[in-house]
mmCIF file of C-alpha atoms in Angstrom:
data_model
loop_
_atom_site.group_PDB
_atom_site.id
_atom_site.type_symbol
_atom_site.label_atom_id
_atom_site.label_comp_id
_atom_site.label_asym_id
_atom_site.label_seq_id
_atom_site.Cartn_x
_atom_site.Cartn_y
_atom_site.Cartn_z
ATOM 1 C CA MET A 1 98.061 105.303 82.285
ATOM 2 C CA PRO A 2 100.000 106.001 85.501
ATOM 3 C CA ALA A 3 103.068 103.884 86.196
ATOM 4 C CA LEU A 4 101.568 102.873 89.569
ATOM 5 C CA THR A 5 97.987 102.588 90.706
ATOM 6 C CA ILE A 6 97.275 101.999 94.388
ATOM 7 C CA THR A 7 93.837 100.885 95.520
ATOM 8 C CA SER A 8 92.971 100.591 99.206
ATOM 9 C CA ARG A 9 90.485 98.046 100.535
ATOM 10 C CA ASN A 10 89.518 97.755 104.192
ATOM 11 C CA HIS A 11 88.855 94.342 105.700
ATOM 12 C CA ASP A 12 88.017 93.312 109.248
ATOM 13 C CA ASP A 13 91.539 91.897 109.570
ATOM 14 C CA GLY A 14 93.444 94.804 108.017
ATOM 15 C CA THR A 15 93.915 97.178 105.136
ATOM 16 C CA VAL A 16 94.954 95.841 101.742
ATOM 17 C CA LEU A 17 96.827 98.086 99.332
ATOM 18 C CA VAL A 18 96.645 96.693 95.815
ATOM 19 C CA LEU A 19 99.760 97.749 93.905
ATOM 20 C CA ASP A 20 99.438 97.740 90.127
ATOM 21 C CA GLY A 21 102.414 98.755 88.006
ATOM 22 C CA GLU A 22 105.951 99.732 88.988
ATOM 23 C CA ILE A 23 107.513 101.340 92.043
ATOM 24 C CA ASP A 24 110.494 103.439 91.073
ATOM 25 C CA ILE A 25 111.822 106.950 91.558
ATOM 26 C CA ALA A 26 108.830 108.384 89.670
ATOM 27 C CA THR A 27 106.237 106.644 91.859
ATOM 28 C CA GLU A 28 107.992 106.282 95.221
ATOM 29 C CA ASP A 29 106.258 109.338 96.739
ATOM 30 C CA ASP A 30 102.781 107.982 95.940
ATOM 31 C CA PHE A 31 103.764 104.590 97.360
ATOM 32 C CA HIS A 32 105.243 106.176 100.499
ATOM 33 C CA HIS A 33 102.162 108.328 101.105
ATOM 34 C CA ALA A 34 99.706 105.445 100.612
ATOM 35 C CA VAL A 35 101.534 103.057 102.931
ATOM 36 C CA ARG A 36 102.178 105.640 105.668
ATOM 37 C CA GLU A 37 98.522 106.691 105.584
ATOM 38 C CA ALA A 38 97.329 103.082 105.803
ATOM 39 C CA VAL A 39 99.711 102.366 108.695
ATOM 40 C CA SER A 40 98.605 105.449 110.645
ATOM 41 C CA GLU A 41 94.962 104.431 110.185
ATOM 42 C CA ARG A 42 95.640 100.875 111.455
ATOM 43 C CA PRO A 43 97.507 101.189 114.761
ATOM 44 C CA HIS A 44 97.979 97.743 116.282
ATOM 45 C CA GLY A 45 96.767 96.248 112.987
ATOM 46 C CA ARG A 46 98.081 95.078 109.672
ATOM 47 C CA VAL A 47 98.586 96.554 106.230
ATOM 48 C CA VAL A 48 98.879 93.998 103.448
ATOM 49 C CA LEU A 49 100.641 94.989 100.244
ATOM 50 C CA ASP A 50 99.001 92.980 97.453
ATOM 51 C CA CYS A 51 101.851 92.663 94.948
ATOM 52 C CA ALA A 52 100.159 90.322 92.455
ATOM 53 C CA ARG A 53 100.122 93.090 89.814
ATOM 54 C CA LEU A 54 103.355 94.791 90.878
ATOM 55 C CA SER A 55 105.733 94.209 87.984
ATOM 56 C CA PHE A 56 108.834 95.982 89.314
ATOM 57 C CA ILE A 57 110.333 97.646 92.371
ATOM 58 C CA ASP A 58 113.685 99.440 92.293
ATOM 59 C CA SER A 59 116.029 100.581 95.063
ATOM 60 C CA SER A 60 114.008 103.735 95.748
ATOM 61 C CA GLY A 61 110.894 101.619 96.270
ATOM 62 C CA LEU A 62 112.799 99.236 98.532
ATOM 63 C CA ARG A 63 114.036 102.202 100.570
ATOM 64 C CA VAL A 64 110.451 103.407 101.009
ATOM 65 C CA LEU A 65 109.397 99.886 101.983
ATOM 66 C CA ILE A 66 112.051 99.853 104.733
ATOM 67 C CA GLN A 67 110.986 103.311 105.942
ATOM 68 C CA CYS A 68 107.348 102.252 106.070
ATOM 69 C CA HIS A 69 108.251 99.032 107.876
ATOM 70 C CA LYS A 70 109.982 101.114 110.563
ATOM 71 C CA ALA A 71 107.017 103.510 110.739
ATOM 72 C CA SER A 72 104.614 100.586 111.147
ATOM 73 C CA ARG A 73 106.580 99.386 114.169
ATOM 74 C CA GLU A 74 106.178 102.840 115.733
ATOM 75 C CA HIS A 75 102.389 102.415 115.348
ATOM 76 C CA TYR A 76 102.563 98.824 116.669
ATOM 77 C CA SER A 77 101.226 97.615 113.357
ATOM 78 C CA ARG A 78 102.647 95.308 110.712
ATOM 79 C CA ILE A 79 103.274 95.535 107.012
ATOM 80 C CA LEU A 80 102.897 92.231 105.204
ATOM 81 C CA ILE A 81 103.597 91.428 101.566
ATOM 82 C CA ALA A 82 101.265 89.118 99.661
ATOM 83 C CA ALA A 83 101.145 87.458 96.258
ATOM 84 C CA ALA A 84 104.498 88.789 95.046
ATOM 85 C CA SER A 85 105.337 87.894 91.464
ATOM 86 C CA GLU A 86 108.422 85.760 90.933
ATOM 87 C CA ARG A 87 110.408 88.835 89.891
ATOM 88 C CA VAL A 88 109.394 90.905 92.943
ATOM 89 C CA ALA A 89 109.846 87.919 95.286
ATOM 90 C CA GLN A 90 113.367 87.441 93.936
ATOM 91 C CA ILE A 91 114.221 91.109 94.594
ATOM 92 C CA LEU A 92 112.872 90.812 98.148
ATOM 93 C CA HIS A 93 114.909 87.652 98.676
ATOM 94 C CA VAL A 94 118.186 88.984 97.219
ATOM 95 C CA THR A 95 117.931 92.107 99.390
ATOM 96 C CA ALA A 96 116.893 89.999 102.419
ATOM 97 C CA LEU A 97 113.804 92.152 102.960
ATOM 98 C CA ASP A 98 111.783 88.957 103.090
ATOM 99 C CA THR A 99 113.550 88.211 106.394
ATOM 100 C CA ARG A 100 112.267 91.473 107.913
ATOM 101 C CA ILE A 101 108.856 91.858 106.297
ATOM 102 C CA PRO A 102 106.695 88.715 106.183
ATOM 103 C CA VAL A 103 105.809 87.491 102.690
ATOM 104 C CA PHE A 104 102.703 85.383 102.124
ATOM 105 C CA PRO A 105 101.529 83.523 99.016
ATOM 106 C CA THR A 106 98.058 85.111 99.064
ATOM 107 C CA VAL A 107 96.290 88.156 100.461
ATOM 108 C CA GLU A 108 93.958 85.858 102.383
ATOM 109 C CA SER A 109 96.840 84.095 104.124
ATOM 110 C CA ALA A 110 98.387 87.449 105.070
ATOM 111 C CA LEU A 111 95.083 88.702 106.482
ATOM 112 C CA SER A 112 94.549 85.545 108.514
ATOM 113 C CA ALA A 113 98.091 85.152 109.868
ATOM 114 C CA PRO A 114 98.435 85.766 113.600
ATOM 115 C CA LEU A 115 100.016 89.157 114.172
ATOM 116 C CA GLU A 116 102.520 87.547 116.544
ATOM 117 C CA SER A 117 103.919 85.430 113.716
ATOM 118 C CA ALA A 118 104.096 88.537 111.574
ATOM 119 C CA SER A 119 106.491 90.301 113.901
ATOM 120 C CA PRO A 120 110.018 89.641 112.668
ATOM 121 C CA ASN A 121 112.927 91.666 114.064
#
């Protein structure tokens, strides 16, 4: 079984990438490709990272997340994080990424949030 499985689902309000597994040095390229592709396909839209089944993200995954956040701004779109486990939410909080990338308790709340409120920094 791969260390990370990424499933894409299109909704009227955005694209949801379901992340299942771990994001680390071995899977960062797959993560980077999937997010950049989703962002380029949703200019002026939103890409929600469903982290309910994401068990771990290391510094290489956080670096990719920052890169993709910057790329999304170039496309006038937003990356939003949803349903992060306690462990992942803690990592996002300790690194202060949750102050730059909006974090929502559910995928539904991320999809329904006004894009204006999802535009930090």
